[in-house]
Amino acid sequence: MPEEVAVDMSIVLMGPPGAGKGTQAAVLERRTGRKHVASGDLFRAHMIKGTELGQQARSFVDRGELVPDEVVINMILQRAKEPDCQNGVIFDGFPRTRKQAKALMEGLRAQGEELGAVVLLAVPRDVLLKRIAGRQTCELCQTPYNIFYTPPRLEAICDLCGGNLYTRTDDSMQTARHRLDVYARDTFPLIEFFRDLGLLREVDAVGDVDAVIDLVTEAAALPTVSSGQTGSVA
Ligand SMILES: [Zn+2]
């Protein structure tokens, strides 16, 4: 087991579609021992298992309504109490509103923890658009390509199996623009909220994954468990 360095400090990881949040969260989990909790996965698990909170959530989802903050917050705080979260949590996809953010901070405090930092992956809009709208996938072997960054040798043909490449309708340029607009509009108040509290750490997330993860780790002031650091954590 890695040396115990955690100080019970959780972080929130934020970033627009195409910023590489999932990848960063997975690496960050391995490097820091904090548990990656993706709210979307958590909701699905609750609904599939049919827990009390899952049933409550489903009753709203089935009516096409938003799941109320109270249900969402309960799910998250309950999850953060589980043993695998004792070194802290990397919250992903939550909070989405200022109200949720306040409830999260209060809930963590009640559990004897603190929200340590909010890391925002910053990527210029034109790069995000290329990352999203450039995606193509082989219809036979599912190998992913990007026409701007990792194009196939022959247009729309898979290098590996010769299959045709397709673009998901979700990933068209028009949809990509819309998704980024919605994200920017919805998250702006939240970003300001965390900035005012001095918790926001913006990270330039354009470089390669390893370079970005170093920046993210540093930004969140999270000691790494893999580098053999022995500095005191008191
Ligand atoms: Zn293929």
PDB file of C-alpha atoms in Angstrom, residues 64-155:
ATOM      1  CA  GLY A  64     -39.123  13.935 -17.415  1.00  0.00           C
ATOM      2  CA  GLU A  65     -38.352  16.219 -14.476  1.00  0.00           C
ATOM      3  CA  LEU A  66     -35.084  17.211 -12.868  1.00  0.00           C
ATOM      4  CA  VAL A  67     -34.170  15.225  -9.791  1.00  0.00           C
ATOM      5  CA  PRO A  68     -34.460  17.675  -6.851  1.00  0.00           C
ATOM      6  CA  ASP A  69     -31.298  18.912  -5.188  1.00  0.00           C
ATOM      7  CA  GLU A  70     -32.215  17.211  -1.925  1.00  0.00           C
ATOM      8  CA  VAL A  71     -32.199  13.731  -3.472  1.00  0.00           C
ATOM      9  CA  VAL A  72     -29.018  14.415  -5.397  1.00  0.00           C
ATOM     10  CA  ILE A  73     -27.218  15.781  -2.339  1.00  0.00           C
ATOM     11  CA  ASN A  74     -28.286  12.862  -0.170  1.00  0.00           C
ATOM     12  CA  MET A  75     -26.903  10.395  -2.685  1.00  0.00           C
ATOM     13  CA  ILE A  76     -23.598  12.212  -2.889  1.00  0.00           C
ATOM     14  CA  LEU A  77     -23.113  12.698   0.855  1.00  0.00           C
ATOM     15  CA  GLN A  78     -24.075   9.111   1.581  1.00  0.00           C
ATOM     16  CA  ARG A  79     -21.523   7.937  -0.976  1.00  0.00           C
ATOM     17  CA  ALA A  80     -18.821  10.162   0.538  1.00  0.00           C
ATOM     18  CA  LYS A  81     -19.269   8.408   3.894  1.00  0.00           C
ATOM     19  CA  GLU A  82     -18.377   4.969   2.566  1.00  0.00           C
ATOM     20  CA  PRO A  83     -15.053   3.419   3.579  1.00  0.00           C
ATOM     21  CA  ASP A  84     -13.407   3.729   0.153  1.00  0.00           C
ATOM     22  CA  CYS A  85     -13.860   7.502   0.396  1.00  0.00           C
ATOM     23  CA  GLN A  86     -11.929   7.908   3.634  1.00  0.00           C
ATOM     24  CA  ASN A  87      -9.020   9.585   1.798  1.00  0.00           C
ATOM     25  CA  GLY A  88     -11.361  12.070   0.215  1.00  0.00           C
ATOM     26  CA  VAL A  89     -13.383  12.220  -2.973  1.00  0.00           C
ATOM     27  CA  ILE A  90     -12.944  13.594  -6.469  1.00  0.00           C
ATOM     28  CA  PHE A  91     -16.430  14.863  -7.243  1.00  0.00           C
ATOM     29  CA  ASP A  92     -17.232  14.740 -10.955  1.00  0.00           C
ATOM     30  CA  GLY A  93     -20.488  16.027 -12.396  1.00  0.00           C
ATOM     31  CA  PHE A  94     -21.496  17.479  -9.047  1.00  0.00           C
ATOM     32  CA  PRO A  95     -22.260  20.091  -7.838  1.00  0.00           C
ATOM     33  CA  ARG A  96     -24.050  21.737 -10.753  1.00  0.00           C
ATOM     34  CA  THR A  97     -25.610  24.669  -8.911  1.00  0.00           C
ATOM     35  CA  ARG A  98     -24.613  27.062  -6.143  1.00  0.00           C
ATOM     36  CA  LYS A  99     -27.246  25.545  -3.908  1.00  0.00           C
ATOM     37  CA  GLN A 100     -25.742  22.086  -4.412  1.00  0.00           C
ATOM     38  CA  ALA A 101     -22.273  23.514  -3.805  1.00  0.00           C
ATOM     39  CA  LYS A 102     -23.298  25.032  -0.472  1.00  0.00           C
ATOM     40  CA  ALA A 103     -25.010  21.825   0.591  1.00  0.00           C
ATOM     41  CA  LEU A 104     -21.946  19.800  -0.351  1.00  0.00           C
ATOM     42  CA  MET A 105     -19.623  21.993   1.688  1.00  0.00           C
ATOM     43  CA  GLU A 106     -21.939  21.958   4.694  1.00  0.00           C
ATOM     44  CA  GLY A 107     -22.470  18.218   4.431  1.00  0.00           C
ATOM     45  CA  LEU A 108     -18.752  17.504   4.227  1.00  0.00           C
ATOM     46  CA  ARG A 109     -18.102  19.753   7.206  1.00  0.00           C
ATOM     47  CA  ALA A 110     -20.721  17.862   9.196  1.00  0.00           C
ATOM     48  CA  GLN A 111     -18.786  14.699   8.372  1.00  0.00           C
ATOM     49  CA  GLY A 112     -15.542  16.268   9.598  1.00  0.00           C
ATOM     50  CA  GLU A 113     -14.174  16.988   6.147  1.00  0.00           C
ATOM     51  CA  GLU A 114     -13.456  20.005   4.006  1.00  0.00           C
ATOM     52  CA  LEU A 115     -13.676  20.755   0.346  1.00  0.00           C
ATOM     53  CA  GLY A 116     -10.029  21.434  -0.460  1.00  0.00           C
ATOM     54  CA  ALA A 117     -10.132  22.793  -3.978  1.00  0.00           C
ATOM     55  CA  VAL A 118     -12.132  23.072  -7.146  1.00  0.00           C
ATOM     56  CA  VAL A 119     -10.061  22.260 -10.197  1.00  0.00           C
ATOM     57  CA  LEU A 120     -11.320  23.665 -13.472  1.00  0.00           C
ATOM     58  CA  LEU A 121      -9.895  22.185 -16.666  1.00  0.00           C
ATOM     59  CA  ALA A 122      -9.544  25.112 -19.030  1.00  0.00           C
ATOM     60  CA  VAL A 123      -9.467  24.439 -22.749  1.00  0.00           C
ATOM     61  CA  PRO A 124     -10.053  27.067 -25.463  1.00  0.00           C
ATOM     62  CA  ARG A 125     -13.356  26.785 -27.251  1.00  0.00           C
ATOM     63  CA  ASP A 126     -11.852  26.128 -30.699  1.00  0.00           C
ATOM     64  CA  VAL A 127      -9.871  23.185 -29.316  1.00  0.00           C
ATOM     65  CA  LEU A 128     -12.967  21.756 -27.615  1.00  0.00           C
ATOM     66  CA  LEU A 129     -14.940  22.067 -30.834  1.00  0.00           C
ATOM     67  CA  LYS A 130     -12.254  20.178 -32.751  1.00  0.00           C
ATOM     68  CA  ARG A 131     -12.027  17.503 -30.060  1.00  0.00           C
ATOM     69  CA  ILE A 132     -15.788  16.929 -30.048  1.00  0.00           C
ATOM     70  CA  ALA A 133     -16.771  17.539 -33.646  1.00  0.00           C
ATOM     71  CA  GLY A 134     -13.681  15.771 -35.014  1.00  0.00           C
ATOM     72  CA  ARG A 135     -14.558  12.438 -33.422  1.00  0.00           C
ATOM     73  CA  GLN A 136     -15.091   9.484 -35.697  1.00  0.00           C
ATOM     74  CA  THR A 137     -15.473   5.835 -34.791  1.00  0.00           C
ATOM     75  CA  CYS A 138     -15.037   2.655 -36.830  1.00  0.00           C
ATOM     76  CA  GLU A 139     -18.403   0.986 -37.264  1.00  0.00           C
ATOM     77  CA  LEU A 140     -16.747  -2.448 -37.194  1.00  0.00           C
ATOM     78  CA  CYS A 141     -14.021  -2.382 -34.519  1.00  0.00           C
ATOM     79  CA  GLN A 142     -15.028   0.835 -32.685  1.00  0.00           C
ATOM     80  CA  THR A 143     -11.511   2.310 -32.921  1.00  0.00           C
ATOM     81  CA  PRO A 144     -11.780   6.059 -32.233  1.00  0.00           C
ATOM     82  CA  TYR A 145     -10.222   8.700 -34.507  1.00  0.00           C
ATOM     83  CA  ASN A 146     -10.221  12.463 -34.652  1.00  0.00           C
ATOM     84  CA  ILE A 147     -10.076  14.063 -38.071  1.00  0.00           C
ATOM     85  CA  PHE A 148      -8.112  17.035 -36.669  1.00  0.00           C
ATOM     86  CA  TYR A 149      -5.734  15.303 -34.268  1.00  0.00           C
ATOM     87  CA  THR A 150      -5.561  11.582 -35.060  1.00  0.00           C
ATOM     88  CA  PRO A 151      -6.955  11.187 -38.578  1.00  0.00           C
ATOM     89  CA  PRO A 152      -7.108   7.849 -40.398  1.00  0.00           C
ATOM     90  CA  ARG A 153      -4.656   7.357 -43.305  1.00  0.00           C
ATOM     91  CA  LEU A 154      -7.560   7.210 -45.763  1.00  0.00           C
ATOM     92  CA  GLU A 155     -10.518   9.510 -45.323  1.00  0.00           C
TER      93      GLU A 155
END
